[in-house]
mmCIF file of C-alpha atoms and ligand atoms in Angstrom:
data_model
loop_
_atom_site.group_PDB
_atom_site.id
_atom_site.type_symbol
_atom_site.label_atom_id
_atom_site.label_comp_id
_atom_site.label_asym_id
_atom_site.label_seq_id
_atom_site.Cartn_x
_atom_site.Cartn_y
_atom_site.Cartn_z
ATOM 1 C CA MET P 1 0.000 0.000 0.000
ATOM 2 C CA PRO P 2 1.640 3.289 -1.057
ATOM 3 C CA ASP P 3 2.338 5.742 1.782
ATOM 4 C CA ALA P 4 0.123 8.400 0.285
ATOM 5 C CA VAL P 5 -2.876 6.096 0.587
ATOM 6 C CA SER P 6 -1.979 4.910 4.135
ATOM 7 C CA ASP P 7 -1.663 8.524 5.320
ATOM 8 C CA ALA P 8 -4.985 9.456 3.772
ATOM 9 C CA LEU P 9 -6.578 6.328 5.220
ATOM 10 C CA ASP P 10 -6.101 7.577 8.787
ATOM 11 C CA LEU P 11 -7.958 10.743 7.837
ATOM 12 C CA VAL P 12 -10.747 8.696 6.211
ATOM 13 C CA ALA P 13 -11.100 6.591 9.379
ATOM 14 C CA ALA P 14 -11.253 9.759 11.482
ATOM 15 C CA TRP P 15 -13.954 11.171 9.198
ATOM 16 C CA ALA P 16 -15.907 7.892 9.176
ATOM 17 C CA GLY P 17 -15.475 7.392 12.939
ATOM 18 C CA ARG P 18 -14.744 3.707 12.269
ATOM 19 C CA PRO P 19 -11.803 1.612 11.107
ATOM 20 C CA VAL P 20 -11.486 1.266 7.331
ATOM 21 C CA THR P 21 -9.590 -1.048 5.011
ATOM 22 C CA ALA P 22 -8.387 -0.138 1.520
ATOM 23 C CA THR P 23 -7.955 -2.066 -1.715
ATOM 24 C CA THR P 24 -5.921 -0.356 -4.422
ATOM 25 C CA ILE P 25 -7.720 0.031 -7.752
ATOM 26 C CA LYS P 26 -5.425 -0.251 -10.740
ATOM 27 C CA GLY P 27 -6.249 1.102 -14.159
ATOM 28 C CA GLY P 28 -5.888 4.838 -13.658
ATOM 29 C CA LEU P 29 -2.751 6.414 -15.065
ATOM 30 C CA SER P 30 -2.254 9.357 -12.743
ATOM 31 C CA HIS P 31 -3.380 9.223 -9.139
ATOM 32 C CA ARG P 32 -3.612 6.737 -6.260
ATOM 33 C CA ILE P 33 -7.081 5.234 -6.212
ATOM 34 C CA ALA P 34 -8.427 2.835 -3.604
ATOM 35 C CA ARG P 35 -11.743 1.314 -2.609
ATOM 36 C CA VAL P 36 -12.249 1.920 1.095
ATOM 37 C CA GLU P 37 -14.559 -0.274 3.153
ATOM 38 C CA THR P 38 -15.877 -0.389 6.696
ATOM 39 C CA GLU P 39 -16.741 -3.557 8.559
ATOM 40 C CA ASP P 40 -20.429 -2.738 8.400
ATOM 41 C CA GLY P 41 -20.402 -2.600 4.599
ATOM 42 C CA ASP P 42 -19.993 1.074 3.668
ATOM 43 C CA ARG P 43 -17.820 1.579 0.594
ATOM 44 C CA TRP P 44 -16.156 4.721 -0.709
ATOM 45 C CA LEU P 45 -13.630 5.661 -3.338
ATOM 46 C CA LEU P 46 -10.445 7.349 -2.123
ATOM 47 C CA ARG P 47 -8.627 9.484 -4.673
ATOM 48 C CA VAL P 48 -5.206 10.684 -3.500
ATOM 49 C CA LEU P 49 -3.997 13.337 -5.914
ATOM 50 C CA ASP P 50 -0.365 13.259 -7.040
ATOM 51 C CA PRO P 51 0.834 16.890 -7.161
ATOM 52 C CA ARG P 52 3.484 16.024 -9.782
ATOM 53 C CA ILE P 53 0.755 15.504 -12.384
ATOM 54 C CA ALA P 54 -0.355 19.137 -12.214
ATOM 55 C CA GLU P 55 3.205 20.441 -11.758
ATOM 56 C CA VAL P 56 4.310 19.133 -15.179
ATOM 57 C CA GLY P 57 1.121 20.234 -16.943
ATOM 58 C CA LEU P 58 -0.545 16.796 -17.141
ATOM 59 C CA GLY P 59 -3.472 18.008 -15.084
ATOM 60 C CA ILE P 60 -5.068 21.263 -14.064
ATOM 61 C CA PRO P 61 -4.101 22.735 -10.652
ATOM 62 C CA LEU P 62 -5.406 20.522 -7.829
ATOM 63 C CA ASP P 63 -7.680 23.198 -6.333
ATOM 64 C CA GLN P 64 -9.385 23.565 -9.726
ATOM 65 C CA GLU P 65 -9.701 19.797 -10.114
ATOM 66 C CA ILE P 66 -11.342 19.526 -6.683
ATOM 67 C CA ALA P 67 -13.738 22.430 -7.374
ATOM 68 C CA ASN P 68 -14.722 20.915 -10.728
ATOM 69 C CA THR P 69 -15.183 17.459 -9.185
ATOM 70 C CA VAL P 70 -17.646 18.991 -6.714
ATOM 71 C CA HIS P 71 -19.361 20.786 -9.573
ATOM 72 C CA ALA P 72 -19.611 17.639 -11.718
ATOM 73 C CA ALA P 73 -21.074 15.760 -8.732
ATOM 74 C CA SER P 74 -23.859 18.337 -8.472
ATOM 75 C CA THR P 75 -24.923 17.505 -12.051
ATOM 76 C CA GLY P 76 -25.298 13.807 -11.123
ATOM 77 C CA VAL P 77 -22.718 12.892 -13.783
ATOM 78 C CA GLY P 78 -19.704 12.790 -11.445
ATOM 79 C CA ALA P 79 -19.401 10.762 -8.253
ATOM 80 C CA GLN P 80 -20.739 12.518 -5.150
ATOM 81 C CA VAL P 81 -17.971 14.224 -3.163
ATOM 82 C CA LEU P 82 -18.337 13.068 0.450
ATOM 83 C CA HIS P 83 -15.220 14.483 2.100
ATOM 84 C CA ILE P 84 -12.364 16.757 1.009
ATOM 85 C CA MET P 85 -8.955 16.306 2.659
ATOM 86 C CA PRO P 86 -5.639 17.991 1.832
ATOM 87 C CA GLY P 87 -4.771 16.550 -1.612
ATOM 88 C CA ALA P 88 -7.330 13.742 -1.421
ATOM 89 C CA LEU P 89 -11.039 13.144 -1.908
ATOM 90 C CA VAL P 90 -13.517 10.626 -0.580
ATOM 91 C CA LEU P 91 -16.074 9.980 -3.317
ATOM 92 C CA GLU P 92 -19.208 7.959 -3.748
ATOM 93 C CA TYR P 93 -18.236 4.447 -4.840
ATOM 94 C CA ILE P 94 -20.032 3.825 -8.148
ATOM 95 C CA ASP P 95 -20.954 0.178 -8.352
ATOM 96 C CA GLY P 96 -20.631 -1.083 -11.905
ATOM 97 C CA PRO P 97 -18.201 -1.944 -14.656
ATOM 98 C CA THR P 98 -15.657 0.552 -15.952
ATOM 99 C CA LEU P 99 -16.127 0.804 -19.731
ATOM 100 C CA ASP P 100 -13.690 -0.401 -22.381
ATOM 101 C CA ASN P 101 -13.494 0.771 -26.008
ATOM 102 C CA PRO P 102 -16.113 -1.650 -27.409
ATOM 103 C CA ALA P 103 -18.500 -0.605 -24.606
ATOM 104 C CA VAL P 104 -17.953 3.076 -25.478
ATOM 105 C CA ARG P 105 -18.766 2.311 -29.122
ATOM 106 C CA ASP P 106 -21.896 0.380 -28.113
ATOM 107 C CA GLY P 107 -22.961 3.147 -25.721
ATOM 108 C CA ILE P 108 -22.627 6.140 -28.052
ATOM 109 C CA GLY P 109 -26.238 7.278 -27.567
ATOM 110 C CA GLU P 110 -26.200 7.222 -23.772
ATOM 111 C CA ILE P 111 -22.684 8.664 -23.614
ATOM 112 C CA ALA P 112 -23.756 11.601 -25.797
ATOM 113 C CA LEU P 113 -26.649 12.298 -23.397
ATOM 114 C CA THR P 114 -24.334 12.053 -20.379
ATOM 115 C CA CYS P 115 -21.953 14.569 -21.993
ATOM 116 C CA ARG P 116 -24.878 16.892 -22.645
ATOM 117 C CA ALA P 117 -25.938 16.679 -18.989
ATOM 118 C CA LEU P 118 -22.444 17.772 -17.928
ATOM 119 C CA HIS P 119 -22.223 20.444 -20.621
ATOM 120 C CA GLN P 120 -25.595 22.003 -19.767
ATOM 121 C CA ALA P 121 -24.479 22.777 -16.186
ATOM 122 C CA PRO P 122 -23.022 26.151 -15.107
ATOM 123 C CA PRO P 123 -19.338 26.684 -16.011
ATOM 124 C CA PHE P 124 -16.344 25.053 -14.345
ATOM 125 C CA VAL P 125 -13.883 27.308 -12.459
ATOM 126 C CA ASN P 126 -11.295 27.348 -15.305
ATOM 127 C CA ASP P 127 -11.121 27.411 -19.093
ATOM 128 C CA PHE P 128 -9.375 24.763 -21.190
ATOM 129 C CA SER P 129 -8.113 24.926 -24.770
ATOM 130 C CA ILE P 130 -6.387 21.969 -26.392
ATOM 131 C CA PHE P 131 -4.318 24.431 -28.448
ATOM 132 C CA ARG P 132 -2.971 26.181 -25.320
ATOM 133 C CA LYS P 133 -2.409 22.764 -23.703
ATOM 134 C CA LEU P 134 -0.365 21.720 -26.756
ATOM 135 C CA GLU P 135 1.786 24.853 -26.433
ATOM 136 C CA GLN P 136 2.210 24.230 -22.708
ATOM 137 C CA LEU P 137 3.274 20.597 -23.201
ATOM 138 C CA VAL P 138 5.691 21.521 -26.022
ATOM 139 C CA GLY P 139 7.155 24.081 -23.580
ATOM 140 C CA VAL P 140 7.510 21.425 -20.838
ATOM 141 C CA CYS P 141 9.311 19.124 -23.302
ATOM 142 C CA ARG P 142 11.673 21.875 -24.444
ATOM 143 C CA ALA P 143 12.372 23.090 -20.880
ATOM 144 C CA ASN P 144 13.288 19.549 -19.827
ATOM 145 C CA ASP P 145 15.220 18.593 -22.991
ATOM 146 C CA LEU P 146 12.763 15.825 -23.814
ATOM 147 C CA THR P 147 13.059 14.560 -27.372
ATOM 148 C CA LEU P 148 9.863 15.063 -29.345
ATOM 149 C CA PRO P 149 8.825 12.143 -31.564
ATOM 150 C CA HIS P 150 10.493 12.237 -34.990
ATOM 151 C CA GLY P 151 8.515 14.602 -37.249
ATOM 152 C CA TYR P 152 6.553 16.150 -34.359
ATOM 153 C CA ALA P 153 7.800 19.739 -34.777
ATOM 154 C CA GLU P 154 6.693 19.695 -38.453
ATOM 155 C CA CYS P 155 3.151 18.807 -37.365
ATOM 156 C CA LEU P 156 2.758 21.925 -35.244
ATOM 157 C CA SER P 157 1.902 24.024 -38.307
ATOM 158 C CA TYR P 158 -1.068 21.711 -38.950
ATOM 159 C CA ALA P 159 -2.270 22.390 -35.402
ATOM 160 C CA ARG P 160 -2.205 26.101 -36.229
ATOM 161 C CA ASP P 161 -4.228 25.444 -39.425
ATOM 162 C CA ILE P 162 -6.767 23.464 -37.400
ATOM 163 C CA GLU P 163 -7.071 26.234 -34.801
ATOM 164 C CA ALA P 164 -7.596 28.873 -37.500
ATOM 165 C CA ALA P 165 -10.283 26.740 -39.167
ATOM 166 C CA LEU P 166 -12.140 26.152 -35.898
ATOM 167 C CA ASP P 167 -11.805 29.802 -34.830
ATOM 168 C CA ALA P 168 -13.681 30.704 -38.019
ATOM 169 C CA ARG P 169 -16.704 28.639 -36.921
ATOM 170 C CA PRO P 170 -16.722 28.874 -33.105
ATOM 171 C CA LEU P 171 -19.149 27.340 -30.613
ATOM 172 C CA PRO P 172 -19.729 28.623 -27.061
ATOM 173 C CA ALA P 173 -17.584 26.956 -24.388
ATOM 174 C CA VAL P 174 -19.293 24.520 -22.003
ATOM 175 C CA PRO P 175 -17.994 22.644 -18.927
ATOM 176 C CA CYS P 176 -16.052 19.781 -20.479
ATOM 177 C CA HIS P 177 -14.268 16.772 -18.988
ATOM 178 C CA ASN P 178 -11.594 16.839 -21.742
ATOM 179 C CA ASP P 179 -10.240 13.357 -21.005
ATOM 180 C CA LEU P 180 -13.000 10.921 -21.914
ATOM 181 C CA LEU P 181 -11.098 7.678 -22.233
ATOM 182 C CA ALA P 182 -13.104 4.513 -21.602
ATOM 183 C CA GLU P 183 -11.603 4.076 -18.110
ATOM 184 C CA ASN P 184 -13.244 7.327 -16.988
ATOM 185 C CA PHE P 185 -16.776 6.013 -17.699
ATOM 186 C CA ILE P 186 -18.487 3.729 -15.190
ATOM 187 C CA ALA P 187 -21.805 2.039 -15.987
ATOM 188 C CA GLY P 188 -23.481 2.644 -12.625
ATOM 189 C CA PRO P 189 -26.884 1.358 -11.502
ATOM 190 C CA SER P 190 -28.560 4.618 -12.575
ATOM 191 C CA GLY P 191 -26.684 5.048 -15.880
ATOM 192 C CA ILE P 192 -23.290 6.023 -17.212
ATOM 193 C CA ARG P 193 -21.218 8.229 -14.901
ATOM 194 C CA ILE P 194 -17.968 10.110 -15.569
ATOM 195 C CA VAL P 195 -15.045 10.221 -13.094
ATOM 196 C CA ASP P 196 -11.583 11.877 -13.030
ATOM 197 C CA TYR P 197 -11.764 15.656 -13.577
ATOM 198 C CA GLN P 198 -8.000 16.110 -13.817
ATOM 199 C CA LEU P 199 -8.171 17.933 -17.183
ATOM 200 C CA SER P 200 -11.627 19.508 -16.878
ATOM 201 C CA GLY P 201 -12.415 23.062 -17.939
ATOM 202 C CA ASN P 202 -14.747 25.121 -20.087
ATOM 203 C CA ASN P 203 -14.099 24.193 -23.695
ATOM 204 C CA ASP P 204 -15.575 23.632 -27.133
ATOM 205 C CA PRO P 205 -17.939 20.609 -26.920
ATOM 206 C CA ARG P 206 -16.598 19.448 -30.303
ATOM 207 C CA PHE P 207 -13.282 18.734 -28.541
ATOM 208 C CA GLU P 208 -15.061 16.579 -25.958
ATOM 209 C CA LEU P 209 -16.499 14.448 -28.772
ATOM 210 C CA GLY P 210 -13.314 14.362 -30.854
ATOM 211 C CA ASP P 211 -11.248 13.422 -27.822
ATOM 212 C CA LEU P 212 -13.679 10.683 -26.831
ATOM 213 C CA ALA P 213 -13.572 9.385 -30.408
ATOM 214 C CA ALA P 214 -9.756 9.426 -30.479
ATOM 215 C CA GLU P 215 -9.483 7.590 -27.180
ATOM 216 C CA ALA P 216 -11.940 4.852 -28.229
ATOM 217 C CA ASP P 217 -10.344 4.477 -31.694
ATOM 218 C CA PHE P 218 -13.517 5.518 -33.527
ATOM 219 C CA ASP P 219 -13.610 5.297 -37.313
ATOM 220 C CA PRO P 220 -15.278 8.142 -39.294
ATOM 221 C CA ASP P 221 -18.662 6.362 -39.214
ATOM 222 C CA ASP P 222 -18.517 6.098 -35.414
ATOM 223 C CA VAL P 223 -17.605 9.803 -35.236
ATOM 224 C CA ALA P 224 -20.621 10.631 -37.404
ATOM 225 C CA ARG P 225 -22.899 8.572 -35.125
ATOM 226 C CA LEU P 226 -21.516 10.325 -32.056
ATOM 227 C CA ALA P 227 -21.927 13.805 -33.557
ATOM 228 C CA HIS P 228 -25.513 13.024 -34.612
ATOM 229 C CA ALA P 229 -26.334 11.606 -31.160
ATOM 230 C CA TYR P 230 -24.959 14.727 -29.443
ATOM 231 C CA PHE P 231 -26.012 17.542 -31.804
ATOM 232 C CA GLY P 232 -28.989 15.923 -33.544
ATOM 233 C CA HIS P 233 -27.377 16.728 -36.925
ATOM 234 C CA GLY P 234 -24.116 16.201 -38.779
ATOM 235 C CA ALA P 235 -22.975 19.789 -39.368
ATOM 236 C CA HIS P 236 -20.096 19.587 -36.883
ATOM 237 C CA ILE P 237 -18.642 16.267 -38.039
ATOM 238 C CA PRO P 238 -15.592 17.817 -39.774
ATOM 239 C CA ASP P 239 -14.775 19.845 -36.657
ATOM 240 C CA VAL P 240 -15.132 16.851 -34.343
ATOM 241 C CA ARG P 241 -12.711 15.020 -36.637
ATOM 242 C CA LEU P 242 -10.257 17.934 -36.503
ATOM 243 C CA TYR P 243 -10.413 17.840 -32.713
ATOM 244 C CA LEU P 244 -9.850 14.067 -32.839
ATOM 245 C CA ILE P 245 -6.538 14.846 -34.553
ATOM 246 C CA MET P 246 -5.713 17.496 -31.914
ATOM 247 C CA SER P 247 -6.416 14.973 -29.167
ATOM 248 C CA ASN P 248 -3.968 12.446 -30.608
ATOM 249 C CA LEU P 249 -1.358 15.107 -31.360
ATOM 250 C CA THR P 250 -1.502 16.754 -27.935
ATOM 251 C CA TRP P 251 -1.873 13.676 -25.746
ATOM 252 C CA THR P 252 1.159 12.177 -27.522
ATOM 253 C CA LEU P 253 3.159 14.655 -25.427
ATOM 254 C CA TRP P 254 1.148 13.809 -22.273
ATOM 255 C CA PHE P 255 2.587 10.299 -22.543
ATOM 256 C CA VAL P 256 6.097 11.512 -23.484
ATOM 257 C CA ILE P 257 6.156 13.758 -20.405
ATOM 258 C CA HIS P 258 4.644 11.159 -18.116
ATOM 259 C CA ASP P 259 7.169 8.588 -19.295
ATOM 260 C CA LYS P 260 10.189 10.822 -18.749
ATOM 261 C CA LEU P 261 9.233 13.160 -15.891
ATOM 262 C CA VAL P 262 6.757 11.258 -13.735
ATOM 263 C CA GLY P 263 8.371 7.906 -14.304
ATOM 264 C CA ALA P 264 8.002 4.186 -13.906
ATOM 265 C CA SER P 265 7.867 4.364 -10.108
ATOM 266 C CA HIS P 266 4.424 5.791 -10.536
ATOM 267 C CA VAL P 267 1.081 4.049 -10.051
ATOM 268 C CA GLY P 268 0.784 3.148 -13.740
ATOM 269 C CA GLY P 269 4.311 1.686 -13.719
ATOM 270 C CA ALA P 270 3.385 -1.395 -15.741
ATOM 271 C CA PHE P 271 1.799 0.735 -18.447
ATOM 272 C CA ASP P 272 3.948 1.457 -21.525
ATOM 273 C CA TYR P 273 3.663 5.280 -21.721
ATOM 274 C CA SER P 274 6.255 5.474 -24.496
ATOM 275 C CA ALA P 275 4.398 2.983 -26.740
ATOM 276 C CA GLU P 276 1.154 4.899 -26.133
ATOM 277 C CA ALA P 277 2.866 8.148 -27.206
ATOM 278 C CA ALA P 278 4.084 6.500 -30.432
ATOM 279 C CA ASP P 279 0.634 5.062 -31.138
ATOM 280 C CA LYS P 280 -1.146 8.386 -30.669
ATOM 281 C CA PHE P 281 1.373 10.241 -32.824
ATOM 282 C CA ALA P 282 1.077 7.640 -35.609
ATOM 283 C CA GLN P 283 -2.706 8.153 -35.600
ATOM 284 C CA ALA P 284 -2.333 11.942 -35.741
ATOM 285 C CA VAL P 285 0.094 11.658 -38.688
ATOM 286 C CA ARG P 286 -2.253 9.194 -40.434
ATOM 287 C CA ASP P 287 -5.161 11.668 -40.212
ATOM 288 C CA ILE P 288 -3.130 14.760 -41.128
ATOM 289 C CA SER P 289 -1.796 12.926 -44.199
ATOM 290 C CA ALA P 290 -5.194 11.548 -45.256
ATOM 291 C CA PRO P 291 -6.631 12.817 -48.552
ATOM 292 C CA ASP P 292 -9.669 14.381 -46.850
ATOM 293 C CA PHE P 293 -7.714 16.495 -44.325
ATOM 294 C CA GLY P 294 -8.064 19.588 -46.533
ATOM 295 C CA ARG P 295 -11.819 19.068 -46.758
ATOM 296 C CA LEU P 296 -12.074 18.896 -42.947
ATOM 297 C CA ILE P 297 -10.204 22.202 -42.710
ATOM 298 C CA ASP P 298 -12.752 23.637 -45.151
ATOM 299 C CA GLY P 299 -15.575 22.312 -42.953
ATOM 300 C CA ARG P 300 -16.655 19.534 -45.301
ATOM 301 C CA THR P 301 -16.647 15.746 -44.913
ATOM 302 C CA SER P 302 -15.630 13.261 -47.572
ATOM 303 C CA PRO P 303 -18.060 12.660 -50.400
ATOM 304 C CA PRO P 304 -20.081 9.479 -49.827
ATOM 305 C CA HIS P 305 -18.432 6.313 -51.137
HETATM 306 N N1 LIG Y 1 -16.144 6.919 -7.828
HETATM 307 C C1 LIG Y 1 -15.713 5.744 -8.302
HETATM 308 N N2 LIG Y 1 -16.403 4.601 -8.058
HETATM 309 C C2 LIG Y 1 -15.956 3.394 -8.503
HETATM 310 N N3 LIG Y 1 -14.824 3.234 -9.212
HETATM 311 C C3 LIG Y 1 -14.084 4.340 -9.497
HETATM 312 C C4 LIG Y 1 -14.492 5.646 -9.063
HETATM 313 N N4 LIG Y 1 -13.582 6.536 -9.486
HETATM 314 C C5 LIG Y 1 -12.636 5.835 -10.157
HETATM 315 N N5 LIG Y 1 -12.940 4.508 -10.173
HETATM 316 C C6 LIG Y 1 -12.141 3.423 -10.816
HETATM 317 O O1 LIG Y 1 -10.760 3.715 -10.649
HETATM 318 C C7 LIG Y 1 -10.121 3.888 -11.920
HETATM 319 C C8 LIG Y 1 -9.073 5.006 -11.815
HETATM 320 O O2 LIG Y 1 -9.688 6.184 -11.317
HETATM 321 P P1 LIG Y 1 -9.414 7.615 -11.930
HETATM 322 O O3 LIG Y 1 -10.121 8.598 -11.053
HETATM 323 O O4 LIG Y 1 -9.759 7.635 -13.370
HETATM 324 O O5 LIG Y 1 -7.832 7.750 -11.724
HETATM 325 P P2 LIG Y 1 -6.683 8.352 -12.673
HETATM 326 O O6 LIG Y 1 -6.750 9.828 -12.515
HETATM 327 O O7 LIG Y 1 -5.422 7.792 -12.130
HETATM 328 O O8 LIG Y 1 -6.971 7.916 -14.090
HETATM 329 C C9 LIG Y 1 -11.259 4.211 -12.881
HETATM 330 O O9 LIG Y 1 -10.896 3.821 -14.206
HETATM 331 C C10 LIG Y 1 -12.391 3.368 -12.316
HETATM 332 O O10 LIG Y 1 -12.256 2.012 -12.734
HETATM 333 MG MG1 LIG Y 2 -8.773 8.107 -15.102
#
């Protein structure tokens, strides 16, 4: 049991007024997560935040993450926040399976509705732009002499083209999760819930969809289904696909930085961060080099085939 969890456990027991035991939950890539139980059957989720994640730009500042977690709980989408401790949270334990990519693909309709429920709430405490995050992560790499993947610097001009295209057809910012990988969805008894607000902030909802699609390896037909389920029409499909590219391009550096600066001693130690970086970058290059990239920039999808 890592020290951070043991220390927090004493505080949880003091809050609960009863002894508690903890079982580490693996699967997250950033923080220390444990299921905490009492003898009489109460169960909670303990999330001990690792300050290094925010320090190297891989998450928003911890105070913002905590405020947004409370906010997301009030929408019913996030887990209820039961107790806030220094650098750690006790959350409602959501009973149900964590999704995987096939489950995300099968659940597109319900996931779109869950995103809408989060997005319709009042704003989060901070804004988030994937373009500013890209600049920040490039800066972290340069400041720490981390080697960018071969060909990465050349791709940055495409990110600028994408930003200019999207700026020309803006949508209002809404409170977004911004990190909708399958492991952050739990199919709870009352429906799909979203956990882990480490990158949350007010953002373009088309990024939320594009990022979700990138993480679950959606093909263009899946992206179209997701955009229709969320918007009720297909007008934003090219922009969701542009944001899918931005997700792969930017989160490539998330994994480069995690690999080199946070390190293998971390909770996700068995996970191959470097291979994940290479995989995401290869997908970004594939989509930037595809024949229909220019059409997406112009706001059009491919002709039907
Ligand atoms: N409130 C919760 N109830 C039940 N399981 C949870 C809860 N929060 C997280 N989990 C489980 O723990 C895993 C890791 O948690 P997460 O908050 O995503 O950590 P990380 O920031 O490290 O990714 C999730 O993928 C999910 O399986
Ligand atoms: Mg997570």
